[in-house]
Tab-separated table of C-alpha atoms in Angstrom:
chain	number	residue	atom	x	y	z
A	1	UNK	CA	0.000	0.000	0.000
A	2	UNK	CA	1.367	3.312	-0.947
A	3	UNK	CA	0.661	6.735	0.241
A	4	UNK	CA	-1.709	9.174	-1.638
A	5	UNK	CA	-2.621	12.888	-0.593
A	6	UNK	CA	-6.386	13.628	-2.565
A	7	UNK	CA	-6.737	17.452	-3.617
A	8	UNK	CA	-10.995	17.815	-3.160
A	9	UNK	CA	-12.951	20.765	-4.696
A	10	UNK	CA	-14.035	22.970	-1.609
A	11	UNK	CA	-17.278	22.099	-2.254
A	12	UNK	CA	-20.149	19.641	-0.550
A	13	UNK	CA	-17.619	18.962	2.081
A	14	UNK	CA	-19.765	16.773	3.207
A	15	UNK	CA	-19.923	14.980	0.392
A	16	UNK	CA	-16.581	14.255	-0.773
A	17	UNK	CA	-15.500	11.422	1.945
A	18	UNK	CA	-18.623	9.652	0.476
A	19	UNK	CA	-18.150	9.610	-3.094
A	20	UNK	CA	-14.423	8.610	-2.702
A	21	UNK	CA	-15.049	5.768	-0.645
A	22	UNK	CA	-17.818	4.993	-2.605
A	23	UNK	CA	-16.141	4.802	-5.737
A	24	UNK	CA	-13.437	2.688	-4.322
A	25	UNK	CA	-16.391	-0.379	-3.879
A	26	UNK	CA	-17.255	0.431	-7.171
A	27	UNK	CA	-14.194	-0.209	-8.663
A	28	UNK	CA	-12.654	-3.002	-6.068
A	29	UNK	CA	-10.399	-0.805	-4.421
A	30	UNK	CA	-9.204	-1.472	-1.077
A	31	UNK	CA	-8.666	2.240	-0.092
A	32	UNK	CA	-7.563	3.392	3.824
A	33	UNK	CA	-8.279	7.034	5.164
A	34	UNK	CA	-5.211	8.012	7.012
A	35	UNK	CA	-6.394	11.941	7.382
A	36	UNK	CA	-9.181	13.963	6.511
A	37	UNK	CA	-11.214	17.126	7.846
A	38	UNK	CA	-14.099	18.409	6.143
A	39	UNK	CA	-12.276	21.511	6.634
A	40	UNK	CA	-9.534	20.992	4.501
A	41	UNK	CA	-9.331	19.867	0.795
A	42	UNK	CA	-6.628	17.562	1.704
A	43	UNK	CA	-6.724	14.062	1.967
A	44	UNK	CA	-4.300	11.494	2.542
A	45	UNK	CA	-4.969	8.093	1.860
A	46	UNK	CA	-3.676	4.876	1.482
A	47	UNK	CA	-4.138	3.108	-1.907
A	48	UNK	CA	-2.695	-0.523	-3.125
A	49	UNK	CA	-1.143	1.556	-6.590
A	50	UNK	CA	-1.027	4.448	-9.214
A	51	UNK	CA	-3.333	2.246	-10.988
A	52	UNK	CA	-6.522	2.353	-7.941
A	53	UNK	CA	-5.413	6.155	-8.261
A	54	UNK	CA	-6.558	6.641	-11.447
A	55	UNK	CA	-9.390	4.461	-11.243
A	56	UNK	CA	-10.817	6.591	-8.752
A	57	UNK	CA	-10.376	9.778	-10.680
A	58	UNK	CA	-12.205	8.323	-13.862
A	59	UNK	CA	-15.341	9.204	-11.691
A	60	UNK	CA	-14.999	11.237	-8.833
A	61	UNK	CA	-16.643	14.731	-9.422
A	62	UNK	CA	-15.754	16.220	-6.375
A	63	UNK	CA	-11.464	15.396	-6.526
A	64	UNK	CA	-9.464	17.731	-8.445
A	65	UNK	CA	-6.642	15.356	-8.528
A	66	UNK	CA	-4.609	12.875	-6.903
A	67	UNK	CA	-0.763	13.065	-5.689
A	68	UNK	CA	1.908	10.471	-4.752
A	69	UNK	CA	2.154	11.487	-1.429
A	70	UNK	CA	5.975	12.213	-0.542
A	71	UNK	CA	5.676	14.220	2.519
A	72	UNK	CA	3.447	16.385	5.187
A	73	UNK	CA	4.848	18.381	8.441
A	74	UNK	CA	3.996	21.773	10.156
A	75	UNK	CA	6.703	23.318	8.794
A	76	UNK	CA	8.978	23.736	5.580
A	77	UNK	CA	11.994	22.328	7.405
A	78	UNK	CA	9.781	18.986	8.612
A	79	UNK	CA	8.838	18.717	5.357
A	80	UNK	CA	12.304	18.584	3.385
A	81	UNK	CA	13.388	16.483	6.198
A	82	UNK	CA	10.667	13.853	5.583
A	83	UNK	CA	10.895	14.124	1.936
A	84	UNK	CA	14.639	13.040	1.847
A	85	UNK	CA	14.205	10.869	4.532
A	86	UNK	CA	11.145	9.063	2.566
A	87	UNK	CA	11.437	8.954	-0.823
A	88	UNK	CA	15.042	9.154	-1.531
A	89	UNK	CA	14.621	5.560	-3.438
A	90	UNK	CA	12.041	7.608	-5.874
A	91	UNK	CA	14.378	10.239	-7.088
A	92	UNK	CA	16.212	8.640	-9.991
A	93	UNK	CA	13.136	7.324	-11.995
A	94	UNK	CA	12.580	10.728	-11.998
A	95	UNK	CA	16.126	12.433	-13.179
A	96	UNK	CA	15.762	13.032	-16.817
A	97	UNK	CA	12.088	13.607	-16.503
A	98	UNK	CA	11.408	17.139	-17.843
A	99	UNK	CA	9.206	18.631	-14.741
A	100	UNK	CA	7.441	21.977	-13.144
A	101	UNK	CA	7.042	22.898	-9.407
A	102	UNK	CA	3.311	23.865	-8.472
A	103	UNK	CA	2.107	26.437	-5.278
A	104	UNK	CA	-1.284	25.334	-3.924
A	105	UNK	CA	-1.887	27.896	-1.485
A	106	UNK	CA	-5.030	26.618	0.512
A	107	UNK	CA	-7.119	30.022	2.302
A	108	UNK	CA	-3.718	31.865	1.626
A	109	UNK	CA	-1.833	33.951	-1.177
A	110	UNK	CA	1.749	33.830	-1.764
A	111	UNK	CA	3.971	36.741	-3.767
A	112	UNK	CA	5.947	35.626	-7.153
A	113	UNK	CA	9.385	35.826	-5.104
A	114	UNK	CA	8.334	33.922	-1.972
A	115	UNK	CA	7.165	31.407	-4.777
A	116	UNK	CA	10.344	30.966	-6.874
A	117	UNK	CA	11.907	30.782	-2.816
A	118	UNK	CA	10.057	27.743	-1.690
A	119	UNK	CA	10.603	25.948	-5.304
A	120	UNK	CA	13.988	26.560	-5.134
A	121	UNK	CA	13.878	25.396	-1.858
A	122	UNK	CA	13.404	21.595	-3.038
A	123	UNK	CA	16.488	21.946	-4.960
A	124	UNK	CA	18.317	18.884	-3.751
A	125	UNK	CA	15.753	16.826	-5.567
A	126	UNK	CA	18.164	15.896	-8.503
A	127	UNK	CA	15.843	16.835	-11.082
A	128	UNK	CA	17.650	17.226	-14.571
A	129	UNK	CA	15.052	17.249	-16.805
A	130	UNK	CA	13.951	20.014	-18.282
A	131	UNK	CA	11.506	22.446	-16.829
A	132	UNK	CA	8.639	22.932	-18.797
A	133	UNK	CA	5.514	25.038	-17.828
A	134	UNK	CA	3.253	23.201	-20.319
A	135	UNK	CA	2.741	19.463	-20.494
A	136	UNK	CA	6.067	18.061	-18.740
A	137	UNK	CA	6.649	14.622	-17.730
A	138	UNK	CA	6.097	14.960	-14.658
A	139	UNK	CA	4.552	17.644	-12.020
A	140	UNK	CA	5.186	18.494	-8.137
A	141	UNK	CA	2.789	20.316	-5.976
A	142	UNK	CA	3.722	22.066	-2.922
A	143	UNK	CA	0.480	22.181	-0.929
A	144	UNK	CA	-0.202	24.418	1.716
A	145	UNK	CA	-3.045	24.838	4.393
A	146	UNK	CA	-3.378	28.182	6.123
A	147	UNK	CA	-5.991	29.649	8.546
A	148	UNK	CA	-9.209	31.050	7.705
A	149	UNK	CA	-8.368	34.800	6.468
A	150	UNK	CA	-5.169	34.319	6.826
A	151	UNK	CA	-4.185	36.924	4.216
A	152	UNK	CA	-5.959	40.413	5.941
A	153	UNK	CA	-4.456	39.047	8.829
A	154	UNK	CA	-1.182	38.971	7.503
A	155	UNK	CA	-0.190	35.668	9.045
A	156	UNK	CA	3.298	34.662	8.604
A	157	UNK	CA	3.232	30.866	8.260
A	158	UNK	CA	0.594	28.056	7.088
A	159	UNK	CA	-1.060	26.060	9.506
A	160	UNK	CA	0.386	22.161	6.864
A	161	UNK	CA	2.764	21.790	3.826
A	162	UNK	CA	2.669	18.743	1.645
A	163	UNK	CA	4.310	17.694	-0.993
A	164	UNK	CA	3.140	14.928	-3.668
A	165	UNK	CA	3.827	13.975	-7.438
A	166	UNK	CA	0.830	14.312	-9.517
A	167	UNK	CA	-0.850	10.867	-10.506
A	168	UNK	CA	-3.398	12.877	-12.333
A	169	UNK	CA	-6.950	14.858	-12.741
A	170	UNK	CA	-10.199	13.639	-12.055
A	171	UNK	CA	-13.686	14.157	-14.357
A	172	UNK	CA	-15.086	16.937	-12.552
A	173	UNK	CA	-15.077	18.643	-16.043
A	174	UNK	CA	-18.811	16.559	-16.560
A	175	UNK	CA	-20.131	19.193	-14.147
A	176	UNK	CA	-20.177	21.613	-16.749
A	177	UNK	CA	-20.863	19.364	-19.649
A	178	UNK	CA	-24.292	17.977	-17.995
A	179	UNK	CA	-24.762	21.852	-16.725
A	180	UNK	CA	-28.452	22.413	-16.533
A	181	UNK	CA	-28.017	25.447	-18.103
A	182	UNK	CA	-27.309	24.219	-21.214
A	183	UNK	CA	-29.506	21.142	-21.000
A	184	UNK	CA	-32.696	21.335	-23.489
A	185	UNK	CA	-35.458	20.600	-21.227
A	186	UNK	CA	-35.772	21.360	-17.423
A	187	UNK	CA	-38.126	22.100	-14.639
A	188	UNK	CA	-37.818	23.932	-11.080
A	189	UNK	CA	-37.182	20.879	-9.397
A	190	UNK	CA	-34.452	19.135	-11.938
A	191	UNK	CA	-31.534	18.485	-9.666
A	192	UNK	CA	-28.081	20.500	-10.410
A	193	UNK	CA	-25.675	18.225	-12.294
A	194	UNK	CA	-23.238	18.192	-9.710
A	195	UNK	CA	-25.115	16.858	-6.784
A	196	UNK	CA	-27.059	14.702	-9.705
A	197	UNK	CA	-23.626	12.973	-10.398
A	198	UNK	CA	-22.418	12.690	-6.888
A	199	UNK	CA	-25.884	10.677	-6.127
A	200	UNK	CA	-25.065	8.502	-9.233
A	201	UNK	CA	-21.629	7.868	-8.035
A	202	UNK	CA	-22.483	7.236	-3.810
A	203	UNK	CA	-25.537	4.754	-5.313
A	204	UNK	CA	-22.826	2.819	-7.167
A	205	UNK	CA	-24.279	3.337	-10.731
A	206	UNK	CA	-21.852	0.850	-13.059
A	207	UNK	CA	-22.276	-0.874	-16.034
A	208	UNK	CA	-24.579	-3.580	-16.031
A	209	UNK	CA	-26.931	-1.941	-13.131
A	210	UNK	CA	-30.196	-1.265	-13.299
A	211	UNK	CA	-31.858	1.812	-11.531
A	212	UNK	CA	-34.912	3.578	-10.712
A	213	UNK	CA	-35.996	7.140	-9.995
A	214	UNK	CA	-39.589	7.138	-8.888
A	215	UNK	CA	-39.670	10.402	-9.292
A	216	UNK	CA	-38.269	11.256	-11.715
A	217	UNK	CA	-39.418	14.451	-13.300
A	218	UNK	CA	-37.298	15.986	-16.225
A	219	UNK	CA	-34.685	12.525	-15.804
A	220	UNK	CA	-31.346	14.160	-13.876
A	221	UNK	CA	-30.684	11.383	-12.016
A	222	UNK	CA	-31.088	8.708	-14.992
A	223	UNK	CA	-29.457	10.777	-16.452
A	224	UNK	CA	-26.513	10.666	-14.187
A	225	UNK	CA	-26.912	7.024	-13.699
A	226	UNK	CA	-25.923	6.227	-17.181
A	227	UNK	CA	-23.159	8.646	-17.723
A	228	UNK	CA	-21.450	6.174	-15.885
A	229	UNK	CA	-23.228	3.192	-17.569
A	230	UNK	CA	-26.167	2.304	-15.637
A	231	UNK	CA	-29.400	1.149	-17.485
A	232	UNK	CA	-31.608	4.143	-15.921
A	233	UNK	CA	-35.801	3.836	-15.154
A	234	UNK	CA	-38.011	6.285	-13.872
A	235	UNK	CA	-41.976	7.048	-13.071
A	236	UNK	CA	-43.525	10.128	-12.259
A	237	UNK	CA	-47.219	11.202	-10.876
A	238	UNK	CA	-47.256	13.663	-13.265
A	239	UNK	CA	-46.968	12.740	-17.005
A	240	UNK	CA	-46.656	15.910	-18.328
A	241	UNK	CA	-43.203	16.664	-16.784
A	242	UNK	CA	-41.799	13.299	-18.241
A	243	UNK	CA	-43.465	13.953	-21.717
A	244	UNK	CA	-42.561	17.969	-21.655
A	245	UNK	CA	-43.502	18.824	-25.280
A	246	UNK	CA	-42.138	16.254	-26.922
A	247	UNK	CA	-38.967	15.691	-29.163
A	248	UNK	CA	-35.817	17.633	-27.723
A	249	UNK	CA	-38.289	18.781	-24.883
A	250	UNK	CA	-38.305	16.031	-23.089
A	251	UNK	CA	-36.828	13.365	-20.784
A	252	UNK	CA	-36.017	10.708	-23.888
A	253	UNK	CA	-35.033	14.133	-25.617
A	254	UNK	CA	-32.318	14.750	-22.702
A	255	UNK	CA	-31.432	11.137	-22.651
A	256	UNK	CA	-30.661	11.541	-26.764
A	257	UNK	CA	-28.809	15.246	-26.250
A	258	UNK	CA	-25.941	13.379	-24.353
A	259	UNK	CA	-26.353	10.227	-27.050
A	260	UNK	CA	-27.251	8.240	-23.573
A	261	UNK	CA	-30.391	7.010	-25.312
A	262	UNK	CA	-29.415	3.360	-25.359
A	263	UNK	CA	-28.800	3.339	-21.393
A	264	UNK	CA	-32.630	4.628	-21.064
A	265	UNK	CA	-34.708	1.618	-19.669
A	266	UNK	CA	-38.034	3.237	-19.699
A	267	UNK	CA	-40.174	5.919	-17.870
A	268	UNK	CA	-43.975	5.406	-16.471
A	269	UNK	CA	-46.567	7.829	-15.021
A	270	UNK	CA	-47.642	6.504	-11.290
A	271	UNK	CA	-47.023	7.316	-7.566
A	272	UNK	CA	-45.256	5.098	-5.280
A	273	UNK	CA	-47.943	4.162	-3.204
A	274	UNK	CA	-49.667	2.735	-6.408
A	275	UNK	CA	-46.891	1.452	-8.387
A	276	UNK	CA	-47.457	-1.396	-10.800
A	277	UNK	CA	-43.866	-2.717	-10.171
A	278	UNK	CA	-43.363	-6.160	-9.352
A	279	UNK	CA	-42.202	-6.381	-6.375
A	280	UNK	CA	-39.128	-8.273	-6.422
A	281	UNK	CA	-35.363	-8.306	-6.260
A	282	UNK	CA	-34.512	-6.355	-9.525
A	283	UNK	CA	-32.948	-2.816	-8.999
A	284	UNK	CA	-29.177	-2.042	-8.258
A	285	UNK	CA	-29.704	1.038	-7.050
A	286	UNK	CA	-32.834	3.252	-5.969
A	287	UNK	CA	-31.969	7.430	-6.110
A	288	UNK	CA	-34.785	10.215	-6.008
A	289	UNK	CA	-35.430	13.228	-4.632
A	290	UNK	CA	-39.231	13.048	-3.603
A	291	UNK	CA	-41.416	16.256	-2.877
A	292	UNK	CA	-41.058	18.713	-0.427
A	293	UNK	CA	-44.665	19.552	-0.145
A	294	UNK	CA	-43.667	23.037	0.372
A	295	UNK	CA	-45.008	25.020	-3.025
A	296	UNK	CA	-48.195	23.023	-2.622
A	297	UNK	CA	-49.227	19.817	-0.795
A	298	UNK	CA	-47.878	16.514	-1.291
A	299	UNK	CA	-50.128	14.323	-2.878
A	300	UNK	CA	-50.723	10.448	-4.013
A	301	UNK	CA	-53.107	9.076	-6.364
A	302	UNK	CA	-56.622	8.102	-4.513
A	303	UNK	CA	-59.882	9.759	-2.396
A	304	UNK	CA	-59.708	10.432	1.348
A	305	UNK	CA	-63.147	9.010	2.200
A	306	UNK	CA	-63.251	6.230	-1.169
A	307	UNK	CA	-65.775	4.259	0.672
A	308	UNK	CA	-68.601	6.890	1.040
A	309	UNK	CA	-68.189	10.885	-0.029
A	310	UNK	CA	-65.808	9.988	-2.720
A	311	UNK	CA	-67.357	6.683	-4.199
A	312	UNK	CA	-68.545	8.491	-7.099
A	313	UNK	CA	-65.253	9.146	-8.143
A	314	UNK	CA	-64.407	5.531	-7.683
A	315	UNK	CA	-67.191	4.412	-9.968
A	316	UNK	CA	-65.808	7.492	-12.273
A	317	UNK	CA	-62.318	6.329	-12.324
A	318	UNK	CA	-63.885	2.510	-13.174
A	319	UNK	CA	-65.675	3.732	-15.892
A	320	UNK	CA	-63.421	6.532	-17.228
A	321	UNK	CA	-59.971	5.531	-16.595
A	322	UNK	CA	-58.753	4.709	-20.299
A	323	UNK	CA	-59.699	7.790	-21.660
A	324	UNK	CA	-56.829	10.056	-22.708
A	325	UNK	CA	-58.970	13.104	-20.826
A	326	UNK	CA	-59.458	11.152	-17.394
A	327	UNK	CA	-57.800	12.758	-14.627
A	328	UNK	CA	-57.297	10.511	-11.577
A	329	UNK	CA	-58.275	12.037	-7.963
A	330	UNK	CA	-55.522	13.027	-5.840
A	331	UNK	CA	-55.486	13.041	-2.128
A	332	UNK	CA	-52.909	14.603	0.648
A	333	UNK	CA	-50.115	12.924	1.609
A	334	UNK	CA	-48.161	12.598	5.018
A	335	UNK	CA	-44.351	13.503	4.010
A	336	UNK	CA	-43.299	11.436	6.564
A	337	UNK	CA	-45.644	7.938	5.248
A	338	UNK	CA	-44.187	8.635	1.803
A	339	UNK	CA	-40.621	8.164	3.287
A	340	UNK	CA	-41.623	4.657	5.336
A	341	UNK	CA	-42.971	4.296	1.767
A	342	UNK	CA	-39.738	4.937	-0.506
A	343	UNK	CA	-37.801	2.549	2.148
A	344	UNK	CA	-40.265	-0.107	2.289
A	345	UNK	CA	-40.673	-0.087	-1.549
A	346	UNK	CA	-36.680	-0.086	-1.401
A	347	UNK	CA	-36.615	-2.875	0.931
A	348	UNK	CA	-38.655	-5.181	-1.260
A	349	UNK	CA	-37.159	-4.212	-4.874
A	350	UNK	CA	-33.441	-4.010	-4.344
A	351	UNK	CA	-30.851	-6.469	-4.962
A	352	UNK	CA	-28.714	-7.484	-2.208
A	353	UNK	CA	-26.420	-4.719	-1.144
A	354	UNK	CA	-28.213	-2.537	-3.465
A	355	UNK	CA	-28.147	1.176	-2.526
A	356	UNK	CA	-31.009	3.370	-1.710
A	357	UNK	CA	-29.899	7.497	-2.343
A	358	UNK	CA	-32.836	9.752	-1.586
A	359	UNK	CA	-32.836	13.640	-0.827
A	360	UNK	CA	-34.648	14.549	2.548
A	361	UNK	CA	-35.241	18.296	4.039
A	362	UNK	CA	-34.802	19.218	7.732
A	363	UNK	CA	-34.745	21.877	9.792
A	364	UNK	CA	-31.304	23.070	11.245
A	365	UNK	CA	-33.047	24.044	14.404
A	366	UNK	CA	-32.379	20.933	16.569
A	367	UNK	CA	-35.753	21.199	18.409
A	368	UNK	CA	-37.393	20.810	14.665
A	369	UNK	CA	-34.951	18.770	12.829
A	370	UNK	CA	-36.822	15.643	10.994
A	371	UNK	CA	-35.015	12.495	12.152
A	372	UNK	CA	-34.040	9.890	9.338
A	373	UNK	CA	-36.567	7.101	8.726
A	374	UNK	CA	-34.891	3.874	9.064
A	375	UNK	CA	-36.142	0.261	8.367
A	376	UNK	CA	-34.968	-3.483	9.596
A	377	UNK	CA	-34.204	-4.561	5.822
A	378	UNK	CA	-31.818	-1.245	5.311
A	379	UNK	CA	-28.198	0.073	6.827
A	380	UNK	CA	-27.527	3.489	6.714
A	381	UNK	CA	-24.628	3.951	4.656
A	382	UNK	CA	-23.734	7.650	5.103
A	383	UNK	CA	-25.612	10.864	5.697
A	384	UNK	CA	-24.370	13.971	3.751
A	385	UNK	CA	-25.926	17.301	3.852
A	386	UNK	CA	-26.190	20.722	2.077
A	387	UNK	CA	-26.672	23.611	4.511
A	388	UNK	CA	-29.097	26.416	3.073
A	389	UNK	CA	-30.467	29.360	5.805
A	390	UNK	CA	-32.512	28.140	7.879
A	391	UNK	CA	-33.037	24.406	6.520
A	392	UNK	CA	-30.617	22.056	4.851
A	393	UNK	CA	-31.374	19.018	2.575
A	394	UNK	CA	-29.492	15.447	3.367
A	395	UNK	CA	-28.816	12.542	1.077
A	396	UNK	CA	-29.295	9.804	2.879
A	397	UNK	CA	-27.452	6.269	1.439
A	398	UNK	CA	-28.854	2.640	2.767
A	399	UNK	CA	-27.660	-0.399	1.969
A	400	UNK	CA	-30.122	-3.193	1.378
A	401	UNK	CA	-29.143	-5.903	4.099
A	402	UNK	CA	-28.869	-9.998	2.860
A	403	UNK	CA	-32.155	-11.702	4.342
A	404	UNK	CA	-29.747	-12.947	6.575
A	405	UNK	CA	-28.867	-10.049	8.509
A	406	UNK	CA	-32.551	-8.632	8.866
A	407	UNK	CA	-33.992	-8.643	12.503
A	408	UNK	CA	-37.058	-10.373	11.878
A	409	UNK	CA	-38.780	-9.053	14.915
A	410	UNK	CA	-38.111	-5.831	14.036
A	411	UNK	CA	-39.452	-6.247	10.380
A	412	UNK	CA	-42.818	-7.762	11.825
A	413	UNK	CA	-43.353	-4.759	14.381
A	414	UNK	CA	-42.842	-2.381	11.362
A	415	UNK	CA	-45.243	-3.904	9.390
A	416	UNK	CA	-48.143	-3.423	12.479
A	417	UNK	CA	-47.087	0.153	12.706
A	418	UNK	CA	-50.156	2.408	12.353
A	419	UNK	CA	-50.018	4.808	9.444
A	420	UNK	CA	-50.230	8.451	10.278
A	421	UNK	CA	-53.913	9.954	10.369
A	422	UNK	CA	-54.116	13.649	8.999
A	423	UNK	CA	-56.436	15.322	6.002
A	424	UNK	CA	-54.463	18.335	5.266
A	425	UNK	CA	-51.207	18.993	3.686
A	426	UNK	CA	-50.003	21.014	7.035
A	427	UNK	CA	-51.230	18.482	9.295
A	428	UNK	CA	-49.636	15.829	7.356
A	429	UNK	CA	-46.011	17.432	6.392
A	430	UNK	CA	-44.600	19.033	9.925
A	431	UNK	CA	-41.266	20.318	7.151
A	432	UNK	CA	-43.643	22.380	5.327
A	433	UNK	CA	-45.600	24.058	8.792
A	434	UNK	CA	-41.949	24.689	9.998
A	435	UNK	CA	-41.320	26.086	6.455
A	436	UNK	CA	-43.987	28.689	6.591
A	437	UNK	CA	-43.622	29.455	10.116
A	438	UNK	CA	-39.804	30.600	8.644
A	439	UNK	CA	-38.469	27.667	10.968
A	440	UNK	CA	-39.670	29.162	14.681
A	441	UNK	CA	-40.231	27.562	17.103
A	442	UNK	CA	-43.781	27.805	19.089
A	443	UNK	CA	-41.926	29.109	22.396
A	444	UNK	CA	-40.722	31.557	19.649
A	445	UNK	CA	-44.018	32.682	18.274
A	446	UNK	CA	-44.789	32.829	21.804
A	447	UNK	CA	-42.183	35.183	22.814
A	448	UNK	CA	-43.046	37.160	19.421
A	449	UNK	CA	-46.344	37.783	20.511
A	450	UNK	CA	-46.150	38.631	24.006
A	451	UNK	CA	-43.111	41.010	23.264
């Protein structure tokens, strides 16, 4: 096992742990974290060769690039120290290499002279090579880590230096090529193409996988799924969002504008609470980000009172349901139910270690944060989260357990849990009350009006 330091994008910090070690089941690596803050974009890892290296950076969206690790310390004179103490038996594959010196100056800012000073500090490297600027054999990176605002603060010295070899750059570069801003056919709720890809990558989308949005909207996580070769399905309530206006315009259309058309399974128009799929072990991988409520109620195919007010509608929907016109009722929806719904339809439809990757809201006030739903067939995997004002969303990974691991007991008493009683969309979504109350709490309001 050799040493590698991993330069991340500061960006989803909470993410990037995740995707890496994510990407390293997907491709059979045996990787070890040796350090990593979700403060810093500096990793150091442990990886079996150059080879695992690169086969991580082939997907990772949220690496920049990956180094041969030859040395870390607190301070410049540490460092040389561990660099000739450590690598010495690396130097002479590297003599007649032509080669350039790199500054990465992490949170901190370095003049052109204090440069050239600290890469002519590394001159007992016996480098002979030439030194080229653009596209030499080989490159070095000094890294350095300094303290927040370290530069109106004039600090004198970083708070880390490393120093690696480059192994090379990772794909981030997709981010802009599956851009939603130049992507034919959108809606408000398509998810960016970053966090789209990141889902696709923590989910394990591969070759040879099959996956399933069921809700899938406008298709970015499909989409996502078979950039990196997954067979990608997807059904949505509404039709109209899947269909668009046809041609270009559509979901197929954005399947066809990145020639992905061949990895596109199929789409249908149903909820998850009435979804013809056969429930059995078929799906690789299960990734969605299911409605809010928030805009306007969540709602499932169906009547609140079917067997008396609303049986006319039932006879209607008997009678009328295969005509292109007929509308199916809609009722409100508990936001809560419909998660216990997306895990138990999860728990029944994914393959074994199959991956479940669904987008949840929450409060950040810890007296109103929504807990995460959990269920006896399903491990949580990891929990990563994007921090807006006053509410953040999470992706939340599970694992689909072997039948041999499930607590049986515990599956029984879930299925004889009572489902949640409400008629509204505020009494059955407490996100979307704590939305429109701007996230205060009632001893809040209280204080508010007695003030």
């Amino acid at each position: 096992m050799m040493e590698y330091l991993i330069r991340f994008s500061q960006s989803h910090e909470t993410f990037r742990l995740a995707e890496i070690q994510s990407l390293a089941v997907v491709e059979g690596v045996d990787l070890e974290i040796i350090s990593y803050s979700d403060e810093s974009p500096f990793c150091i890892v442990r990886l079996p060769s150059e080879d695992a290296a690169r086969a991580l950076l082939r997907r990772s969206v949220l690496t920049q690039t990956i180094h041969e690790h030859w040395g870390t310390a607190e301070t410049y004179d540490e460092l040389h120290a561990a660099v000739k103490r450590d690598t010495a038996h690396l130097w002479p594959q590297y003599k007649e290499s032509s080669f350039k010196i790199n500054i990465d100056a992490y949170q901190g800012s370095r003049s052109g002279r204090q440069k050239l000073d600290l890469i002519n500090s590394f001159a007992y490297l016996p480098l002979e090579g030439l030194i080229l600027l653009k596209s030499p054999d080989q490159e070095f990176t000094i890294f350095e880590q300094w303290e927040f605002d370290s530069v109106p603060r004039n600090l004198p010295n970083p708070l880390k230096v490393h120093f690696g070899r480059l192994v090379g750059h990772s794909v981030r570069g997709l981010v802009k090529t599956y851009d939603l801003k130049k992507r034919t056919y959108i809606s408000t709720t398509s998810m960016d193409s970053e966090l789209a890809l990141v889902t696709a990558n923590i989910a394990l989308a591969a070759p040879g996988k099959i996956f399933y949005d069921p809700f899938v909207g406008t298709g970015s996580f499909p989409v996502a799924c078979a950039h990196f070769g997954a067979l990608g399905w997807g059904s949505d309530i509404d039709g109209r969002s899947v269909r668009g206006e046809g041609g270009k315009r559509s979901l197929k259309g954005n399947f066809e504008q990145y020639g992905l058309e061949k990895l596109l399974g199929g789409v249908f128009v149903s909820d998850l609470t009435n979804s013809p799929v056969r429930r059995s072990r078929i799906f690789d991988g299960i990734v969605c980000d299911p409605p809010y409520g928030v805009r306007e109620g969540l709602k499932v195919l169906g009547c609140r009172d079917p067997e008396d007010k609303d049986a006319w509608l039932v006879e209607k929907g008997k009678r009328w349901y295969r005509k292109s016109t007929f509308v199916p009722p809609k009722k409100a929806y508990s936001f809560m139910a419909m998660l216990d719904d997306i895990l138990d339809f999860a728990s029944g439809t994914l393959v074994e270690n199959g991956r479940l990757s669904f987008w949840m809201p929450t409060a950040n006030d810890q007296e109103q944060e929504m807990p995460v739903p959990a269920h006896p067939c399903l491990s949580i995997v990891v929990v990563c989260t994007q921090v807006f004002n006053r509410w953040s969303r999470r992706l939340i990974t599970y694992r689909r357990l072997p039948d041999s691991e499930v607590d049986v007991s515990a599956l029984e008493r879930k299925k004889q849990e009572e489902q949640v009683r409400g008629h509204t969309a505020d009494d059955l979504n407490a996100f979307r009350r704590a939305y429109f109350k701007g996230f205060r709490t009632d001893e809040a309001d209280t204080d508010v009006g007695t003030g």
